Coordinates of C-alpha atoms and ligand atoms in Angstrom, one line a residue:
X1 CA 28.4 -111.7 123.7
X2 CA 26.2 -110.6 126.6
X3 CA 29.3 -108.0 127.8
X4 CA 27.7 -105.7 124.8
X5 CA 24.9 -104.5 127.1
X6 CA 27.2 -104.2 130.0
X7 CA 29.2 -102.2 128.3
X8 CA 27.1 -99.8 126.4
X9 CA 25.4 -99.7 130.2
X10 CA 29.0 -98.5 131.7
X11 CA 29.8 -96.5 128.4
X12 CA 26.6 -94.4 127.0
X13 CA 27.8 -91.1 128.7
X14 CA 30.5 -91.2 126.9
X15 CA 29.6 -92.9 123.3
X16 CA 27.1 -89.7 123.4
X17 CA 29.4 -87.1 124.6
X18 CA 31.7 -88.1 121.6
X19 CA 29.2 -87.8 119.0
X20 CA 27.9 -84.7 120.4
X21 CA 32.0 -83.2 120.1
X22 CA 31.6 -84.7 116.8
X23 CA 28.1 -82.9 115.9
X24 CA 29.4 -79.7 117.0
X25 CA 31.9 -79.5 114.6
X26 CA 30.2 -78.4 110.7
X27 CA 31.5 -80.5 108.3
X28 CA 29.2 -79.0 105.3
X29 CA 30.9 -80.1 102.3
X30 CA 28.8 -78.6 99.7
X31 CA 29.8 -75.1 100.9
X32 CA 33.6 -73.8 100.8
X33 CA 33.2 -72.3 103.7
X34 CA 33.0 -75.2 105.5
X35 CA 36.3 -76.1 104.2
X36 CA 38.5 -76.1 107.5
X37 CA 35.7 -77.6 109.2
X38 CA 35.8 -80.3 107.1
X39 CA 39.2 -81.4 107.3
X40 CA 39.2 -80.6 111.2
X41 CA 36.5 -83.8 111.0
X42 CA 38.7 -86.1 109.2
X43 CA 41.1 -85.4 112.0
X44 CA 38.5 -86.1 114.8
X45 CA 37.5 -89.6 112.5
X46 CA 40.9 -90.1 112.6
X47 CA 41.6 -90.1 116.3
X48 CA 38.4 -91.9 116.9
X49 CA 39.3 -95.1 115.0
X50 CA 43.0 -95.2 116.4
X51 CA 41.7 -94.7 119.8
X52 CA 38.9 -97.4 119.6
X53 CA 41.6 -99.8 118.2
X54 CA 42.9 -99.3 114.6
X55 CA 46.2 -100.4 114.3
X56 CA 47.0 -98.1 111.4
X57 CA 44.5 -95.3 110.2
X58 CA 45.3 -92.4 107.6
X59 CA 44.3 -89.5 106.2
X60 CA 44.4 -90.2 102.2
X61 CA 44.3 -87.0 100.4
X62 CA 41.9 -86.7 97.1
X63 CA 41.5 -83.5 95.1
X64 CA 38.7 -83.0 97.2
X65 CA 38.0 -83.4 101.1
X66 CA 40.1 -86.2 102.6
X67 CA 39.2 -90.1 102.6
X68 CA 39.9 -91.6 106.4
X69 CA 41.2 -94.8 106.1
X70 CA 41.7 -97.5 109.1
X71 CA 42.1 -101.3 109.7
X72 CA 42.7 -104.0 112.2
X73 CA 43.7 -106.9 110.2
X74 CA 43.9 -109.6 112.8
X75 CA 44.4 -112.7 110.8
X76 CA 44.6 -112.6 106.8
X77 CA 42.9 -116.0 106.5
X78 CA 39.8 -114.2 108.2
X79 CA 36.4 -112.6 106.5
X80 CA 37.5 -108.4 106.4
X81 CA 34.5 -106.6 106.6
X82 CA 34.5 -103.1 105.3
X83 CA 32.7 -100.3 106.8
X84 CA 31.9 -97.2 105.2
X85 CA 30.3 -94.2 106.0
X86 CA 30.7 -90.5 105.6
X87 CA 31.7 -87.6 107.6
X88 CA 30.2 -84.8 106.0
X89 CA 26.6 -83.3 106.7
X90 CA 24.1 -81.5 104.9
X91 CA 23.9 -78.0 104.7
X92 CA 21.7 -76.5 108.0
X93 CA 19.6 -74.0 105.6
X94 CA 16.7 -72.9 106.1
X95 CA 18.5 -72.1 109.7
X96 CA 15.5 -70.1 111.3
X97 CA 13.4 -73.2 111.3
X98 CA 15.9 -75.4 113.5
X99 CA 14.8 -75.1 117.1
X100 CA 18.1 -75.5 118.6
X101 CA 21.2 -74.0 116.4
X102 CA 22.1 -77.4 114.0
X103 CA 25.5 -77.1 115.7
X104 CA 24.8 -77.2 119.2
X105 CA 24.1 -80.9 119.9
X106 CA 21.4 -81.1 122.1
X107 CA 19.0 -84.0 123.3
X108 CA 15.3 -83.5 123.5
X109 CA 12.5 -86.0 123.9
X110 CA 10.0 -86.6 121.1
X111 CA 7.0 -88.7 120.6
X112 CA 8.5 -90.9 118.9
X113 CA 12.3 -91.1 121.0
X114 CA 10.9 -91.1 124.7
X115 CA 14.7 -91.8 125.8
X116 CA 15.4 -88.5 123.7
X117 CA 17.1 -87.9 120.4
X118 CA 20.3 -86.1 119.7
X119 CA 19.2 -83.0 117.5
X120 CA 22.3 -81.5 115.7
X121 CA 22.8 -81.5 111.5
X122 CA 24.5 -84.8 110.8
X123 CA 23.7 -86.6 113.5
X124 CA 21.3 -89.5 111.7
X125 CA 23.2 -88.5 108.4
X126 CA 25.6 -90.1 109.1
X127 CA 28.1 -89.2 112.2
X128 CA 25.7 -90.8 114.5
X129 CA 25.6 -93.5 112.4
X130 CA 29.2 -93.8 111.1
X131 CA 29.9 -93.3 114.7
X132 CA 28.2 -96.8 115.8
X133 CA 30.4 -98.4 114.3
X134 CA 33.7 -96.7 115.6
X135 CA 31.8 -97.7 118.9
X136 CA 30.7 -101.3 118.3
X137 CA 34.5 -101.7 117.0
X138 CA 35.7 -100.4 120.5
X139 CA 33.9 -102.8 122.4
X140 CA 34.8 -106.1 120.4
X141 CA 38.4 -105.0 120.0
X142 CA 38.7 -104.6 124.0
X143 CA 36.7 -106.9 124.8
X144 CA 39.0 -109.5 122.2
X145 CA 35.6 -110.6 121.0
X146 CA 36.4 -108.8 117.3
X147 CA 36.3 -111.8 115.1
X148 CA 37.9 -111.0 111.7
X149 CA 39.8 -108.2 109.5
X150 CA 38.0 -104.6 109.7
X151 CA 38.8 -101.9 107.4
X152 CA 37.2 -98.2 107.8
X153 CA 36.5 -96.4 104.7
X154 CA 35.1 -92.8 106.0
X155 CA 34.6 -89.8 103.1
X156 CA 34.0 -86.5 103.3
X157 CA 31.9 -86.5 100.3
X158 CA 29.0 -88.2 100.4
X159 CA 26.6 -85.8 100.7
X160 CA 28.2 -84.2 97.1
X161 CA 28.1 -87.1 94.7
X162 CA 31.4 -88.7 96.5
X163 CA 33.4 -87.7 93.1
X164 CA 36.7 -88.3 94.5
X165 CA 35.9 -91.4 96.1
X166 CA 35.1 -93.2 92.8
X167 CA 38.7 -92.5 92.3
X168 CA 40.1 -93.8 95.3
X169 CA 37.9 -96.9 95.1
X170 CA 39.3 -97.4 91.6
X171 CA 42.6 -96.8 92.3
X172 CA 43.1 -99.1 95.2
X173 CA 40.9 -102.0 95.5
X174 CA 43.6 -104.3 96.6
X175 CA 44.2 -102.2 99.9
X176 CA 40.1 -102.2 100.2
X177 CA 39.7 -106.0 99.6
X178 CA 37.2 -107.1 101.3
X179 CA 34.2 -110.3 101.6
X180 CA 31.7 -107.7 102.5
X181 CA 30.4 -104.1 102.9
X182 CA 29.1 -102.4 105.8
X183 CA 27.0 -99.5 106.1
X184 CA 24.5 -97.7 107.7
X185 CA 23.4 -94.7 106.0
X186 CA 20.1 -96.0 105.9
X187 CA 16.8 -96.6 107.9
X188 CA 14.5 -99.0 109.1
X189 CA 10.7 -99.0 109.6
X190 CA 10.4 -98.3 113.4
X191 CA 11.9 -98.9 116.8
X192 CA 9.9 -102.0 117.1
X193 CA 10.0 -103.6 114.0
X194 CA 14.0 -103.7 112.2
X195 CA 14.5 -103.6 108.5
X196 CA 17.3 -104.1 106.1
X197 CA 17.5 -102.3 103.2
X198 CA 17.8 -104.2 100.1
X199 CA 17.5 -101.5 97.3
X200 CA 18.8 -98.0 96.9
X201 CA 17.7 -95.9 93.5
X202 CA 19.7 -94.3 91.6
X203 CA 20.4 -90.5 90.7
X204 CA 20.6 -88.2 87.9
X205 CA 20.7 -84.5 89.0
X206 CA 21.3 -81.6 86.8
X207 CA 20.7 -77.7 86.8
X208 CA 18.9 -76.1 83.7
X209 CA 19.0 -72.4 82.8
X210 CA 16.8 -71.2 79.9
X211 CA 17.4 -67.4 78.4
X212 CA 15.1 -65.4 76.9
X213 CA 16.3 -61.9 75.9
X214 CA 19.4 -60.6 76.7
X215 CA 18.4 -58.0 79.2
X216 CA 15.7 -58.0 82.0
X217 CA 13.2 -56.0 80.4
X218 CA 10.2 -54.0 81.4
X219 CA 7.6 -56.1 81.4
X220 CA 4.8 -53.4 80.5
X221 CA 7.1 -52.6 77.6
X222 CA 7.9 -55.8 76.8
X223 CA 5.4 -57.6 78.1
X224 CA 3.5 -60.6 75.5
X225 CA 6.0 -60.1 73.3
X226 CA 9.1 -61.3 74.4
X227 CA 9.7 -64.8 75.6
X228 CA 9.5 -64.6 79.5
X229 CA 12.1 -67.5 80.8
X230 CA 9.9 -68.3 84.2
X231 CA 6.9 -68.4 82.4
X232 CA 8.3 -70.7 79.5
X233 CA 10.8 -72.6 82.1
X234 CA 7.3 -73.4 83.9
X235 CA 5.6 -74.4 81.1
X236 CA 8.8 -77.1 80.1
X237 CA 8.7 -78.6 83.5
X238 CA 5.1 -78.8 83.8
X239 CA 4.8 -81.2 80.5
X240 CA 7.9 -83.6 81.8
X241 CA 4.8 -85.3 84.0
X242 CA 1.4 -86.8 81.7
X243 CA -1.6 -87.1 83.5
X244 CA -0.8 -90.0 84.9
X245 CA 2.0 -88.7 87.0
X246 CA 4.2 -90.8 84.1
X247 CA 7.7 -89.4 83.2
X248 CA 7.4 -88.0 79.6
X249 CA 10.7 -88.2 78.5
X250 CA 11.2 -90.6 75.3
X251 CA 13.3 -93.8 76.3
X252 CA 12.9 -92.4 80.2
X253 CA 11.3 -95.9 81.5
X254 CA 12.5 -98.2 78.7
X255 CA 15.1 -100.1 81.1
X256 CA 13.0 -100.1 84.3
X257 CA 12.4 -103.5 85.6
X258 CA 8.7 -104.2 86.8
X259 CA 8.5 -106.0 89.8
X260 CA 6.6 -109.2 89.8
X261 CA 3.0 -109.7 91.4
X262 CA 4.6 -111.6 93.6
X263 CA 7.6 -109.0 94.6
X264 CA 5.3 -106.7 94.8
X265 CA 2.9 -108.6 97.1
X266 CA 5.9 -109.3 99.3
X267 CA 6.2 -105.5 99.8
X268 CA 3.2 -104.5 100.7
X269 CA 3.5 -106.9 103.5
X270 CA 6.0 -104.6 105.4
X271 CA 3.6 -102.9 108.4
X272 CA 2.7 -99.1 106.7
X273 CA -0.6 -96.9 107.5
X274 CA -1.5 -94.1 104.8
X275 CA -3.2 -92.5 107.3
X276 CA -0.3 -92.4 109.7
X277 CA 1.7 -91.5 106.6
X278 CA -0.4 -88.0 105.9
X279 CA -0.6 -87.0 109.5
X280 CA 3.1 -86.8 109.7
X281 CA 3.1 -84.5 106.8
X282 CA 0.2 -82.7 107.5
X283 CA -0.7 -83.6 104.1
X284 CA -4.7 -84.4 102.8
X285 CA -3.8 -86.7 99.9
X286 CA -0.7 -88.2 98.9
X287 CA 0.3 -87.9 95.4
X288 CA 2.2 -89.8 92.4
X289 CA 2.4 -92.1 89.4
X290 CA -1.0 -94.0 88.9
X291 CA -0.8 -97.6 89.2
X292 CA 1.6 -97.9 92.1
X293 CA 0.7 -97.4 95.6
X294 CA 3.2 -95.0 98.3
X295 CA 5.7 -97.6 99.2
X296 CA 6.2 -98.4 95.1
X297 CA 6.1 -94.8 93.9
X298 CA 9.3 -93.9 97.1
X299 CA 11.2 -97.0 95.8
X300 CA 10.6 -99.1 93.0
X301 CA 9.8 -96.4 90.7
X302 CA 11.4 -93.7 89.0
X303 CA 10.8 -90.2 89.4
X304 CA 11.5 -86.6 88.6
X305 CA 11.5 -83.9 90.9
X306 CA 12.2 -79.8 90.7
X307 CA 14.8 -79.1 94.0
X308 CA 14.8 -75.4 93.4
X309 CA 13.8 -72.7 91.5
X310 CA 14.7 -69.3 90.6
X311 CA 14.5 -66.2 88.6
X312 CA 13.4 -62.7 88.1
X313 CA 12.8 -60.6 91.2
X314 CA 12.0 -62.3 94.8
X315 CA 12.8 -59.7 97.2
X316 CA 10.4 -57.3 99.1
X317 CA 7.5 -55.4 96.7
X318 CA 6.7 -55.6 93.5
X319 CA 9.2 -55.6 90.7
X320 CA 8.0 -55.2 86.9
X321 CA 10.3 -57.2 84.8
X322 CA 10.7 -59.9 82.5
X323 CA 14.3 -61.6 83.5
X324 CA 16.6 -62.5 81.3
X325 CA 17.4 -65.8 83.1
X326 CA 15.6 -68.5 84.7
X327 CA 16.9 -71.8 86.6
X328 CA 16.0 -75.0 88.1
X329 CA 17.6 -77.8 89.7
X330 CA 16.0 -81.1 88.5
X331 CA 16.7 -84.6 90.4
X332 CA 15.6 -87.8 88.8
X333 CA 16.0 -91.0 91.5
X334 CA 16.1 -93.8 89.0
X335 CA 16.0 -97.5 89.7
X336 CA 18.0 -100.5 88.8
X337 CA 19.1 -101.0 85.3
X338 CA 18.8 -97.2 84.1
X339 CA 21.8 -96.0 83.7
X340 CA 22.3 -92.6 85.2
X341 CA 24.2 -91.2 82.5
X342 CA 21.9 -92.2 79.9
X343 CA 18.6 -90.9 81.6
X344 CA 21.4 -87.3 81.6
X345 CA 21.7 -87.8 78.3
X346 CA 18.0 -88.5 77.2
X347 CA 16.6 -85.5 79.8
X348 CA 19.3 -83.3 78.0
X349 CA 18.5 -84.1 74.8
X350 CA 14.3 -83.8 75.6
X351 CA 14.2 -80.6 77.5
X352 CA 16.5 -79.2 74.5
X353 CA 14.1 -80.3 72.2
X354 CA 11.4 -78.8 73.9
X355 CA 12.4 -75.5 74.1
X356 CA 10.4 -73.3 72.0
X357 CA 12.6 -71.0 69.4
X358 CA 12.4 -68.0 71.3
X359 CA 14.6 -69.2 74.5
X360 CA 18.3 -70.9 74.4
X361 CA 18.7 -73.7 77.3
X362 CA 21.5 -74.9 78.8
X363 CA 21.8 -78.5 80.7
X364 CA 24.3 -78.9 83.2
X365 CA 24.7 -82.2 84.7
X366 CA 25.8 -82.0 88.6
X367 CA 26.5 -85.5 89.5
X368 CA 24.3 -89.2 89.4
X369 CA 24.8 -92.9 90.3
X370 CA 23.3 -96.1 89.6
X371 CA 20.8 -97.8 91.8
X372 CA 21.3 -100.6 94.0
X373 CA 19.2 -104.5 94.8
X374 CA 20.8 -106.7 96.9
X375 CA 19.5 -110.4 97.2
X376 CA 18.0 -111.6 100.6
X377 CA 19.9 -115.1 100.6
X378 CA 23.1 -114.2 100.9
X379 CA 25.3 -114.9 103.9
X380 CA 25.6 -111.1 104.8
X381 CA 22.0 -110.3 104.6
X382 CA 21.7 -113.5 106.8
X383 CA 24.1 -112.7 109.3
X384 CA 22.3 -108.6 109.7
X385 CA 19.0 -110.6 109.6
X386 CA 20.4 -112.7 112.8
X387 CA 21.8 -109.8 114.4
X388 CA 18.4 -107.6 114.6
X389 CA 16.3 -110.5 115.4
X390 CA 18.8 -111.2 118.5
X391 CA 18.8 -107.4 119.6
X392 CA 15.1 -106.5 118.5
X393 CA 13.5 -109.5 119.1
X394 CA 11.9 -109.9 115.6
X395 CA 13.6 -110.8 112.1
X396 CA 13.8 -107.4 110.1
X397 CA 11.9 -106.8 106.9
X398 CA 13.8 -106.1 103.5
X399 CA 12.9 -102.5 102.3
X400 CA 13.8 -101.1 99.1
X401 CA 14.8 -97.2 99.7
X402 CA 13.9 -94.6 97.9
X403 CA 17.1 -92.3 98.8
X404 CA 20.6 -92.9 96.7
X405 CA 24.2 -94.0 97.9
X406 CA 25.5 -93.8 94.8
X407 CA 29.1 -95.3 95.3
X408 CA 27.4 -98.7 96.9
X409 CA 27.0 -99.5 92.9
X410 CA 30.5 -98.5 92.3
X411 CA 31.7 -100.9 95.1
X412 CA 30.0 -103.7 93.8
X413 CA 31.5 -103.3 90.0
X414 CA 35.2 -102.2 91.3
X415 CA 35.3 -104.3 95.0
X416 CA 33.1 -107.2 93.8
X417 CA 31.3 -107.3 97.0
X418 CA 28.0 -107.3 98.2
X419 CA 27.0 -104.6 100.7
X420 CA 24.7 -105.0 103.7
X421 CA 22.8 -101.3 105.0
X422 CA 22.0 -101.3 108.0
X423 CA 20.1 -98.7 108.6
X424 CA 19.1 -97.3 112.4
X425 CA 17.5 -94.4 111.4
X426 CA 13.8 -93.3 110.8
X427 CA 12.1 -91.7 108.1
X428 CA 11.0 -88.9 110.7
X429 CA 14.7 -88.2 111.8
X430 CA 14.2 -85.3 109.2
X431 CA 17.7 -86.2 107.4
X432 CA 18.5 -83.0 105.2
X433 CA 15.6 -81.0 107.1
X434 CA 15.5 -78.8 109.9
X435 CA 15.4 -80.5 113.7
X436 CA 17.9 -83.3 112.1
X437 CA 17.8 -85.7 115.2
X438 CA 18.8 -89.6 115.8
X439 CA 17.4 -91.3 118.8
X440 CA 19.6 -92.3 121.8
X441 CA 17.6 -95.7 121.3
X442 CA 18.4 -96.0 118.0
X443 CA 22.3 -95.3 118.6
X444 CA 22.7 -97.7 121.3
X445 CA 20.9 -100.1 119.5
X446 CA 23.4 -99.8 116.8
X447 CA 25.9 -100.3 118.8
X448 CA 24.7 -103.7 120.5
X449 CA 23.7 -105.0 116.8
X450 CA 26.8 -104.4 114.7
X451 CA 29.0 -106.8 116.7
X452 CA 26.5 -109.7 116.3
X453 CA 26.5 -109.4 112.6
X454 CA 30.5 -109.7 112.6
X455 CA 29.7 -112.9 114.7
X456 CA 27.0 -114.3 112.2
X457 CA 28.8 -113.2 109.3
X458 CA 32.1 -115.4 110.6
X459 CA 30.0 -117.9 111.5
X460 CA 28.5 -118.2 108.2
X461 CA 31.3 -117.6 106.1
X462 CA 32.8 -120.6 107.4
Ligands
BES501 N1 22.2 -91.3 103.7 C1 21.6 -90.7 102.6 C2 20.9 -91.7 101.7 C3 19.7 -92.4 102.2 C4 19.0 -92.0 103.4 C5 19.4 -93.6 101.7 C6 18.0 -92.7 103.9 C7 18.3 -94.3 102.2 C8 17.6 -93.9 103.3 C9 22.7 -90.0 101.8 O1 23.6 -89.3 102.6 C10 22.1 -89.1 100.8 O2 21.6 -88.1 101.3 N2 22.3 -89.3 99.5 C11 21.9 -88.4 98.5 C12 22.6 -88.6 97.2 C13 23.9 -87.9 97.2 C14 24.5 -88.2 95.8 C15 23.8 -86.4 97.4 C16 20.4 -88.5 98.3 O3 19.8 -89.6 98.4 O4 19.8 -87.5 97.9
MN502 MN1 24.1 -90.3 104.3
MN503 MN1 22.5 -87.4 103.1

């Protein structure tokens, strides 16, 4: 296959001028209104997979944002590899600290991407990445190097819990049959040294409001002898840790799975500085359960985190009041074996429990998943492994990562197949942050990788 570089050589202008088109359009999905910018996406998908080669592609409806569907099925006696990825982007918020508007692709240089990076809101998560593999498909298809079945399965949902999805997966696993999944949503550990990621956690995330009186009151009048929601809200979050940085709900770690001595050996091999690690943070001391080191806390264990907080009065001066209301969002990234809707069940149940009298709470699960191991041995995990150490030069690492895709579990149960991430993006991307950016490097790379892991896996499969 050594047309790939050839072609990526004749055909970068263009590959980036695409994405950027597709950057610029804002396919937010948490926010309606996005909504027609949404759908105009799954339109642009749709054109790009018949264009690079699809020989039937669709639009499948959900109740929610549309599903773009397309395949090539070349031989039915064949491996069919299924590629998913997902269309929609993160919300740009907080705006003002972008330094070029999120979407107004532009490429800049960085430290760390000397050929430049792409900086635009989706562009690592996950158009550019999605994209790589619209591209990669181009090239073996007209190059007639494409050896076996490919399906596209592109959402517009990922980046809200993928609801309808779970549907469409259910409801159709015969038209998404497939001998293995494809996806990079994912990163690896640097430009010089390629990993696969092996592990996704899982994801429980709900909202909690707690209510104190029924008015906001004055809080001189009022004041120490009333319930105040922030204050007792505070109070309830703040005892959900022990001073151990352990989780303190009852049952909360009863189906985690220690790793052995051994597994856990093996991960600390993978090439990580602390130091490096608090200089890109600007942070003086990390921080997390005791008994596991950085790399253990941000994926093998599992955690509980506030997202957002609010109540009472925020805006300029001083306000005196007690509110009636106050609210959180609380994530909890869990790890193989819990079972997200248990851990929703078992937070619900504690954080009613410990609610003094004087407040009502109300739980409102948003949306979870389960978490994700895939073993190292098996012929797709061979075939990536193959594929980077061709491109990069050196075998890639397995990684467990600490972030969720939570319908990978969901493919595995309902599809029955294993999926292979492979990741091209890096932590310092700043997925979901201001300055989202994914190198030029990175996306070419991509592009020159994925075919040689439809060539290994063929080979393999066998
Ligand atoms: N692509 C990310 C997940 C990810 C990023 C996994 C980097 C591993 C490394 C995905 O789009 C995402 O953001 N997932 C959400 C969960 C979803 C249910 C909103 C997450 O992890 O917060
Ligand atoms: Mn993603
Ligand atoms: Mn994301």
């Amino acid at each position: 296959m050594e047309n790939i570089n050839n072609y990526i050589q004749q055909n970068k202008e263009r590959f980036i001028n695409e994405l950027i088109e597709l950057l610029k359009i804002p396919s937010v999905s948490a926010d309606s209104a996005y909504s027609q910018d949404v759908i105009d996406t799954s339109e642009a998908v749709k054109i790009s997979l018949e264009k690079a080669g699809c020989d039937k592609v669709e639009i499948c409806e959900t109740n929610g944002y549309p599903i773009v569907y397309g395949e090539k099925i070349i031989d039915p006696n064949l491996p069919t590899v299924l590629v998913y990825g997902h269309y929609d982007v993160q919300p740009p918020d907080p705006v003002e600290l972008w330094t070029s508007p999120p979407f107004e692709p532009v490429i800049k240089k960085t430290d760390i991407h000397p050929e430049g990076a792409i900086f635009a809101r989706g562009a690592c998560d996950d158009k550019g990445q999605m994209y790589m593999h619209v591209k990669a498909f181009e090239y073996m298809v007209s190059n007639n190097c494409l050896p076996c079945n490919v399906k596209f399965m592109i959402e517009g949902e990922e980046e809200v819990g993928s609801v309808n999805l779970k549907t469409f997966v259910e409801n159709n696993t015969e038209k998404l049959k497939n001998d293995v999944i494809l996806i990079s949503d994912t990163g690896m550990i640097s430009n010089q040294q390629p990993s696969i990621t092996t592990g996704l956690r899982g994801l429980s995330y709900v909202e909690v409001e707690v209510t104190g009186p029924s008015r906001d009151l004055h809080s001189g009048l009022y004041g120490g002898a009333v319930a105040n929601p922030i204050n007792i809200l505070s109070k309830m979050i703040a005892s959900l840790h022990d001073e151990n940085n352990r989780i303190t709900i009852p049952g909360f770690y009863d189906k985690v799975e220690e790793l052995s001595l051994e597994e856990r050996t093996e991960m600390a091999k993978a090439p990580f500085d602390i130091e490096d690690y608090k200089k890109a943070l600007d942070l003086k001391d990390v921080y997390g359960e005791a008994g596991y080191v950085t790399n253990e806390r941000n994926a093998i264990r599992p955690t509980l985190d506030v997202n957002g907080i609010w109540g009472g009065y925020t805006g300029q001066g001083a306000k005196t009041v007690i509110p009636s209301k106050a609210f959180a969002k609380i994530s909890m990234r869990l790890v193989p074996n819990q079972d997200w809707e248990e851990i929703t069940e078992l937070f619900t149940k504690h954080f009613t429990n410990i609610a003094p009298a004087a407040v009502t709470v109300k739980v409102t699960p948003h949306h979870g998943g389960q978490g994700y191991v895939t073993p190292i041995d098996s012929i797709g995990y061979q075939a990536a492994n193959m594929a980077y150490t061709e491109t990069f030069g050196i075998p890639a690492i397995p990684v467990r990562s600490g972030g969720s895709i939570p319908i990978v579990a969901l493919f595995e149960k309902e599809l029955k197949s294993k999926t292979i991430l492979m990741g091209f993006g890096l932590d310092s991307d700043a997925i979901h942050s201001p300055n989202e950016h994914f190198g030029i490097f990175n996306y070419l790379k991509g592009i020159e990788t994925i075919p040689l892991f439809y060539k290994y896996f063929v080979e393999l499969s066998k």
